[in-house]
Amino acid sequence: MHAAHRLEFVMTARKIAQPFPIVTPESDAMKATQTLAAQRLPGLIVCGEDGRPYTILPGSQVLRFLIPSYVQDDPALARALDEDASDELCRKLVHSTVRDLLPKPQDLDDLPVVDADATGLEVAAVMARMHSPLVAVVDERDGNRVIGAITVSHLLDYLLPAQQATQA
Amino acid sequence: MHAAHRLEFVMTARKIAQPFPIVTPESDAMKATQTLAAQRLPGLIVCGEDGRPYTILPGSQVLRFLIPSYVQDDPALARALDEDASDELCRKLVHSTVRDLLPKPQDLDDLPVVDADATGLEVAAVMARMHSPLVAVVDERDGNRVIGAITVSHLLDYLLPAQQATQA
């Protein structure tokens, strides 16, 4: 096998992690959604005031909050909604916090979170098991504070060095 | 409510859709994964030879294919794998096609696919219902060929014009 096709699984999460916007449950829902949209993020990391990860808010969850359940059940009904109805949906976002967007609270154990010293393979295993497009990276030696995040595509870009060489 | 906070739900999927790389079940798995990684995509659209969507391949599914299930069940085991084991995982990708990466076949009805004439709200409803970070946009007037795709963050960027103004 060609060396360029070796997966870089020994890289640690600390090296792969990228800075990532962090919101709290009390953050303004509209501002948080705008951040997600403007930076083309697959989701947001929600931390408590102590900087520890509280949960991950995937982009599709924002849509689940915005779109009435009867429209989710039958998307064709969306065509029947007029501009007033659209305003009404938006008003929900303006007057809400991130806490309102979240699904029911989860245990930390159920979150896609890895320690900074986890290897790339470990990160991949967590994402695979949880079907998650995003993991938060925390530093266990610093009270589990979030130091960044890793998306599936970013991880794969690290794991596949041959492709990086092509890009350079 | 301020006009800038009105959601642009009447925009059609045709206008929002972006060009998106398309692979077929016979595509090389390594090349497909490299495309997903290099372009930072949340997934890939898999089409048949006729250009119709066959399924969506989320990035986390590639990891599910790569990572042995016993490591997915206990990510800490990843630290015990050596470089030879890592090579072995990569070899799976080199000698596979996209078909090998896919979960069991799905019906088109169960796929996150919208017609080009769907409104933004309809697109949002489909993503919300299916928890999908990505929808394929097809043109029903052209044999359901895929004309592009919409990610959650891209859709939200369209739906929130105030944020677009801030960016400009």
Tab-separated table of C-alpha atoms in Angstrom:
chain	number	residue	atom	x	y	z
A	1	MET	CA	0.000	0.000	0.000
A	2	HIS	CA	1.247	3.457	-0.879
A	3	ALA	CA	2.285	5.492	2.160
A	4	ALA	CA	0.155	8.411	0.995
A	5	HIS	CA	-2.893	6.246	1.602
A	6	ARG	CA	-2.141	5.679	5.270
A	7	LEU	CA	-4.818	7.110	7.545
A	8	GLU	CA	-3.465	9.606	10.061
A	9	PHE	CA	-5.297	8.053	12.993
A	10	VAL	CA	-2.629	8.890	15.571
A	11	MET	CA	-3.230	12.633	15.315
A	12	THR	CA	-4.849	13.853	18.531
A	13	ALA	CA	-8.172	15.653	18.765
A	14	ARG	CA	-6.299	18.639	20.195
A	15	LYS	CA	-4.445	19.073	16.896
A	16	ILE	CA	-7.450	18.498	14.674
A	17	ALA	CA	-9.919	20.686	16.603
A	18	GLN	CA	-10.854	24.053	15.175
A	19	PRO	CA	-12.133	27.110	17.033
A	20	PHE	CA	-15.893	26.940	17.137
A	21	PRO	CA	-18.518	29.453	18.227
A	22	ILE	CA	-19.987	28.579	21.609
A	23	VAL	CA	-23.448	29.558	22.781
A	24	THR	CA	-25.145	29.099	26.142
A	25	PRO	CA	-28.749	28.054	26.801
A	26	GLU	CA	-29.470	31.743	27.519
A	27	SER	CA	-28.079	32.989	24.175
A	28	ASP	CA	-30.453	34.746	21.810
A	29	ALA	CA	-31.958	32.140	19.450
A	30	MET	CA	-31.929	34.436	16.414
A	31	LYS	CA	-28.264	35.407	16.886
A	32	ALA	CA	-27.258	31.782	17.407
A	33	THR	CA	-29.089	30.733	14.246
A	34	GLN	CA	-27.477	33.544	12.285
A	35	THR	CA	-24.029	32.395	13.452
A	36	LEU	CA	-24.779	28.839	12.357
A	37	ALA	CA	-25.982	30.089	8.983
A	38	ALA	CA	-23.251	32.648	8.281
A	39	GLN	CA	-20.397	30.314	9.171
A	40	ARG	CA	-22.004	27.322	7.424
A	41	LEU	CA	-21.753	25.169	10.529
A	42	PRO	CA	-23.409	21.746	10.873
A	43	GLY	CA	-24.465	22.709	14.394
A	44	LEU	CA	-23.522	24.670	17.491
A	45	ILE	CA	-21.884	23.670	20.765
A	46	VAL	CA	-23.991	24.716	23.745
A	47	CYS	CA	-21.982	25.240	26.942
A	48	GLY	CA	-23.020	26.080	30.488
A	49	GLU	CA	-21.648	29.166	32.236
A	50	ASP	CA	-18.751	26.967	33.434
A	51	GLY	CA	-17.570	26.379	29.851
A	52	ARG	CA	-18.447	22.690	29.925
A	53	PRO	CA	-20.448	21.255	27.028
A	54	TYR	CA	-24.145	21.063	27.781
A	55	THR	CA	-25.309	19.683	24.459
A	56	ILE	CA	-24.891	19.906	20.686
A	57	LEU	CA	-27.546	21.763	18.704
A	58	PRO	CA	-27.693	20.377	15.149
A	59	GLY	CA	-28.910	22.714	12.412
A	60	SER	CA	-31.891	20.511	11.642
A	61	GLN	CA	-33.074	20.939	15.244
A	62	VAL	CA	-33.426	24.697	14.649
A	63	LEU	CA	-35.713	23.860	11.755
A	64	ARG	CA	-37.689	21.449	13.939
A	65	PHE	CA	-38.283	24.318	16.357
A	66	LEU	CA	-39.269	26.737	13.586
A	67	ILE	CA	-41.522	24.583	11.460
A	68	PRO	CA	-44.907	23.593	12.912
A	69	SER	CA	-45.174	19.836	13.373
A	70	TYR	CA	-48.159	19.567	11.039
A	71	VAL	CA	-46.005	21.041	8.259
A	72	GLN	CA	-43.144	18.681	9.101
A	73	ASP	CA	-45.578	15.791	8.787
A	74	ASP	CA	-46.784	17.027	5.400
A	75	PRO	CA	-44.277	19.439	3.802
A	76	ALA	CA	-46.654	20.144	0.891
A	77	LEU	CA	-48.756	22.168	3.373
A	78	ALA	CA	-45.904	24.674	3.442
A	79	ARG	CA	-47.065	26.051	0.084
A	80	ALA	CA	-50.358	27.071	1.674
A	81	LEU	CA	-48.713	29.302	4.291
A	82	ASP	CA	-48.722	32.992	3.511
A	83	GLU	CA	-46.304	35.754	4.527
A	84	ASP	CA	-48.120	36.430	7.799
A	85	ALA	CA	-47.584	32.822	8.767
A	86	SER	CA	-43.934	33.158	7.837
A	87	ASP	CA	-43.628	36.226	10.061
A	88	GLU	CA	-45.200	34.272	12.877
A	89	LEU	CA	-42.571	31.549	12.593
A	90	CYS	CA	-39.805	34.109	12.620
A	91	ARG	CA	-41.248	35.813	15.678
A	92	LYS	CA	-40.720	32.546	17.552
A	93	LEU	CA	-36.992	32.828	16.875
A	94	VAL	CA	-36.722	36.501	17.820
A	95	HIS	CA	-38.312	35.998	21.214
A	96	SER	CA	-36.544	32.772	22.152
A	97	THR	CA	-33.298	31.598	23.663
A	98	VAL	CA	-31.138	28.672	22.642
A	99	ARG	CA	-32.698	26.717	25.526
A	100	ASP	CA	-36.029	26.874	23.720
A	101	LEU	CA	-34.469	25.331	20.593
A	102	LEU	CA	-32.994	22.345	22.381
A	103	PRO	CA	-34.541	18.918	22.479
A	104	LYS	CA	-34.951	17.442	25.950
A	105	PRO	CA	-31.794	17.516	28.117
A	106	GLN	CA	-29.242	14.799	27.539
A	107	ASP	CA	-26.638	13.276	29.774
A	108	LEU	CA	-23.076	14.265	29.023
A	109	ASP	CA	-22.315	10.600	28.341
A	110	ASP	CA	-24.694	10.677	25.415
A	111	LEU	CA	-23.049	13.693	23.795
A	112	PRO	CA	-20.544	13.605	20.943
A	113	VAL	CA	-17.668	14.875	23.095
A	114	VAL	CA	-14.042	13.723	23.034
A	115	ASP	CA	-11.046	14.555	25.175
A	116	ALA	CA	-8.254	16.604	23.622
A	117	ASP	CA	-5.933	13.585	23.844
A	118	ALA	CA	-8.260	11.268	21.905
A	119	THR	CA	-6.768	9.936	18.681
A	120	GLY	CA	-8.281	10.578	15.269
A	121	LEU	CA	-9.565	7.020	15.218
A	122	GLU	CA	-11.256	7.541	18.567
A	123	VAL	CA	-12.909	10.703	17.266
A	124	ALA	CA	-14.055	8.770	14.191
A	125	ALA	CA	-15.466	6.009	16.377
A	126	VAL	CA	-17.510	8.470	18.446
A	127	MET	CA	-18.928	10.172	15.351
A	128	ALA	CA	-19.719	6.835	13.729
A	129	ARG	CA	-21.481	5.459	16.792
A	130	MET	CA	-23.552	8.599	17.331
A	131	HIS	CA	-24.212	9.409	13.639
A	132	SER	CA	-22.941	12.876	14.535
A	133	PRO	CA	-21.584	15.405	12.008
A	134	LEU	CA	-19.767	17.208	14.824
A	135	VAL	CA	-17.911	16.487	18.069
A	136	ALA	CA	-16.923	18.944	20.785
A	137	VAL	CA	-13.323	18.632	22.013
A	138	VAL	CA	-12.808	19.219	25.742
A	139	ASP	CA	-9.664	19.444	27.846
A	140	GLU	CA	-10.009	17.059	30.806
A	141	ARG	CA	-6.983	18.667	32.436
A	142	ASP	CA	-8.775	22.022	32.385
A	143	GLY	CA	-12.146	21.164	33.895
A	144	ASN	CA	-13.593	19.775	30.659
A	145	ARG	CA	-13.669	23.175	28.997
A	146	VAL	CA	-14.421	23.117	25.276
A	147	ILE	CA	-11.301	23.927	23.227
A	148	GLY	CA	-12.891	23.509	19.798
A	149	ALA	CA	-14.802	21.135	17.571
A	150	ILE	CA	-14.266	18.653	14.754
A	151	THR	CA	-16.656	18.066	11.857
A	152	VAL	CA	-16.807	14.797	9.925
A	153	SER	CA	-15.482	16.395	6.755
A	154	HIS	CA	-12.636	18.123	8.594
A	155	LEU	CA	-11.697	14.855	10.281
A	156	LEU	CA	-11.736	12.970	6.986
A	157	ASP	CA	-9.526	15.653	5.491
A	158	TYR	CA	-6.997	14.910	8.242
A	159	LEU	CA	-7.382	11.170	7.924
A	160	LEU	CA	-6.714	11.228	4.198
A	161	PRO	CA	-3.312	12.894	3.739
A	162	ALA	CA	-3.178	12.024	0.055
A	163	GLN	CA	-6.021	14.431	-0.547
A	164	GLN	CA	-4.335	17.179	1.432
A	165	ALA	CA	-1.267	16.805	-0.780
A	166	THR	CA	-3.483	17.202	-3.833
A	167	GLN	CA	-4.940	20.396	-2.436
A	168	ALA	CA	-1.583	21.966	-1.531
B	1	MET	CA	-41.692	43.198	13.565
B	2	HIS	CA	-38.814	44.605	11.560
B	3	ALA	CA	-38.976	43.734	7.862
B	4	ALA	CA	-35.379	42.543	7.962
B	5	HIS	CA	-36.518	39.773	10.266
B	6	ARG	CA	-39.013	38.333	7.810
B	7	LEU	CA	-38.104	34.801	6.775
B	8	GLU	CA	-37.672	34.389	3.033
B	9	PHE	CA	-39.808	31.292	2.854
B	10	VAL	CA	-41.155	31.973	-0.622
B	11	MET	CA	-37.774	31.490	-2.293
B	12	THR	CA	-37.817	28.283	-4.348
B	13	ALA	CA	-35.450	25.377	-3.936
B	14	ARG	CA	-34.231	26.016	-7.486
B	15	LYS	CA	-32.870	29.412	-6.425
B	16	ILE	CA	-31.356	28.203	-3.160
B	17	ALA	CA	-29.742	25.022	-4.519
B	18	GLN	CA	-26.003	24.965	-5.029
B	19	PRO	CA	-24.010	22.773	-7.391
B	20	PHE	CA	-23.053	19.620	-5.551
B	21	PRO	CA	-20.719	16.772	-6.450
B	22	ILE	CA	-22.602	13.659	-7.487
B	23	VAL	CA	-21.305	10.130	-7.166
B	24	THR	CA	-22.785	6.841	-8.325
B	25	PRO	CA	-22.856	3.533	-6.413
B	26	GLU	CA	-19.952	2.426	-8.646
B	27	SER	CA	-17.746	5.443	-7.793
B	28	ASP	CA	-14.428	4.793	-6.081
B	29	ALA	CA	-14.975	4.995	-2.319
B	30	MET	CA	-11.639	6.669	-1.605
B	31	LYS	CA	-12.185	9.373	-4.258
B	32	ALA	CA	-15.719	10.017	-3.018
B	33	THR	CA	-14.507	10.341	0.571
B	34	GLN	CA	-11.731	12.699	-0.501
B	35	THR	CA	-14.295	14.885	-2.288
B	36	LEU	CA	-16.474	15.024	0.813
B	37	ALA	CA	-13.442	15.937	2.935
B	38	ALA	CA	-11.838	18.487	0.627
B	39	GLN	CA	-15.072	20.388	-0.022
B	40	ARG	CA	-16.175	20.148	3.629
B	41	LEU	CA	-19.516	18.618	2.681
B	42	PRO	CA	-21.984	17.167	5.196
B	43	GLY	CA	-22.581	14.273	2.812
B	44	LEU	CA	-22.753	13.220	-0.812
B	45	ILE	CA	-25.652	12.726	-3.205
B	46	VAL	CA	-25.583	9.287	-4.773
B	47	CYS	CA	-27.313	9.079	-8.162
B	48	GLY	CA	-28.004	6.197	-10.491
B	49	GLU	CA	-26.737	6.228	-14.091
B	50	ASP	CA	-30.003	7.995	-15.035
B	51	GLY	CA	-29.110	11.034	-12.891
B	52	ARG	CA	-31.916	10.377	-10.396
B	53	PRO	CA	-31.085	10.406	-6.702
B	54	TYR	CA	-30.483	6.956	-5.308
B	55	THR	CA	-29.655	7.935	-1.757
B	56	ILE	CA	-27.776	10.407	0.437
B	57	LEU	CA	-24.481	9.313	1.983
B	58	PRO	CA	-23.876	11.260	5.203
B	59	GLY	CA	-20.263	11.755	6.260
B	60	SER	CA	-20.775	9.826	9.486
B	61	GLN	CA	-21.797	6.788	7.415
B	62	VAL	CA	-18.329	6.735	5.823
B	63	LEU	CA	-16.900	6.528	9.328
B	64	ARG	CA	-19.328	3.740	10.219
B	65	PHE	CA	-17.975	1.786	7.254
B	66	LEU	CA	-14.346	2.476	8.183
B	67	ILE	CA	-14.387	1.908	11.914
B	68	PRO	CA	-14.857	-1.668	13.162
B	69	SER	CA	-18.082	-2.034	15.115
B	70	TYR	CA	-16.256	-3.132	18.296
B	71	VAL	CA	-14.364	0.176	18.233
B	72	GLN	CA	-17.589	2.103	17.627
B	73	ASP	CA	-19.064	0.385	20.679
B	74	ASP	CA	-16.041	1.290	22.811
B	75	PRO	CA	-14.071	4.183	21.262
B	76	ALA	CA	-11.366	3.862	23.956
B	77	LEU	CA	-10.258	0.676	22.163
B	78	ALA	CA	-9.101	2.922	19.318
B	79	ARG	CA	-6.018	3.842	21.335
B	80	ALA	CA	-4.931	0.208	21.303
B	81	LEU	CA	-4.874	0.000	17.486
B	82	ASP	CA	-1.451	0.331	15.902
B	83	GLU	CA	-0.423	1.674	12.496
B	84	ASP	CA	-0.853	-1.684	10.811
B	85	ALA	CA	-4.468	-1.724	11.958
B	86	SER	CA	-4.885	1.799	10.623
B	87	ASP	CA	-3.497	0.689	7.247
B	88	GLU	CA	-5.961	-2.164	7.258
B	89	LEU	CA	-8.903	0.228	7.718
B	90	CYS	CA	-7.670	2.415	4.899
B	91	ARG	CA	-7.276	-0.570	2.597
B	92	LYS	CA	-11.037	-1.113	2.975
B	93	LEU	CA	-11.630	2.302	1.451
B	94	VAL	CA	-9.140	1.865	-1.408
B	95	HIS	CA	-10.723	-1.351	-2.609
B	96	SER	CA	-14.360	-0.335	-2.246
B	97	THR	CA	-17.037	1.491	-4.155
B	98	VAL	CA	-19.606	3.937	-2.842
B	99	ARG	CA	-22.110	1.064	-2.886
B	100	ASP	CA	-20.091	-0.636	-0.160
B	101	LEU	CA	-20.337	2.470	2.035
B	102	LEU	CA	-24.110	2.719	1.832
B	103	PRO	CA	-26.514	1.499	4.460
B	104	LYS	CA	-29.269	-0.768	3.164
B	105	PRO	CA	-31.204	0.594	0.186
B	106	GLN	CA	-33.947	3.104	0.888
B	107	ASP	CA	-37.065	4.048	-0.991
B	108	LEU	CA	-36.975	7.374	-2.775
B	109	ASP	CA	-39.899	8.467	-0.593
B	110	ASP	CA	-37.697	8.163	2.465
B	111	LEU	CA	-34.948	10.343	1.037
B	112	PRO	CA	-34.414	14.036	1.743
B	113	VAL	CA	-35.286	15.126	-1.794
B	114	VAL	CA	-37.313	18.164	-2.850
B	115	ASP	CA	-38.582	19.406	-6.191
B	116	ALA	CA	-36.977	22.507	-7.661
B	117	ASP	CA	-40.282	24.375	-7.215
B	118	ALA	CA	-40.536	23.654	-3.476
B	119	THR	CA	-40.528	26.755	-1.295
B	120	GLY	CA	-37.887	27.437	1.336
B	121	LEU	CA	-40.406	26.509	4.018
B	122	GLU	CA	-41.092	23.197	2.313
B	123	VAL	CA	-37.350	22.479	2.161
B	124	ALA	CA	-37.091	23.354	5.845
B	125	ALA	CA	-39.981	21.028	6.675
B	126	VAL	CA	-38.350	18.100	4.868
B	127	MET	CA	-35.017	18.658	6.636
B	128	ALA	CA	-36.728	19.038	10.000
B	129	ARG	CA	-38.807	15.888	9.614
B	130	MET	CA	-35.850	13.778	8.470
B	131	HIS	CA	-33.218	15.340	10.766
B	132	SER	CA	-31.187	15.747	7.591
B	133	PRO	CA	-28.299	18.207	7.162
B	134	LEU	CA	-28.732	18.037	3.375
B	135	VAL	CA	-31.464	17.736	0.736
B	136	ALA	CA	-31.062	16.915	-2.924
B	137	VAL	CA	-33.010	19.195	-5.315
B	138	VAL	CA	-34.495	17.486	-8.361
B	139	ASP	CA	-36.281	18.837	-11.415
B	140	GLU	CA	-39.551	16.951	-11.845
B	141	ARG	CA	-39.952	18.468	-15.307
B	142	ASP	CA	-36.629	16.927	-16.325
B	143	GLY	CA	-37.019	13.315	-15.221
B	144	ASN	CA	-36.162	14.025	-11.585
B	145	ARG	CA	-32.536	14.812	-12.376
B	146	VAL	CA	-30.567	16.310	-9.516
B	147	ILE	CA	-29.851	19.990	-10.112
B	148	GLY	CA	-28.057	20.658	-6.829
B	149	ALA	CA	-28.354	20.438	-3.083
B	150	ILE	CA	-29.191	22.557	-0.042
B	151	THR	CA	-27.533	22.267	3.357
B	152	VAL	CA	-29.245	23.356	6.583
B	153	SER	CA	-26.804	26.203	7.156
B	154	HIS	CA	-27.149	27.443	3.573
B	155	LEU	CA	-30.947	27.345	3.852
B	156	LEU	CA	-30.883	29.249	7.141
B	157	ASP	CA	-28.628	31.841	5.549
B	158	TYR	CA	-31.351	32.374	2.924
B	159	LEU	CA	-34.165	32.358	5.449
B	160	LEU	CA	-32.513	35.031	7.591
B	161	PRO	CA	-31.979	38.050	5.320
B	162	ALA	CA	-30.929	40.275	8.220
B	163	GLN	CA	-27.817	38.195	8.642
B	164	GLN	CA	-27.060	38.409	4.923
B	165	ALA	CA	-27.164	42.188	5.160
B	166	THR	CA	-24.718	42.062	8.074
B	167	GLN	CA	-22.354	39.978	6.042
B	168	ALA	CA	-22.452	42.191	2.967
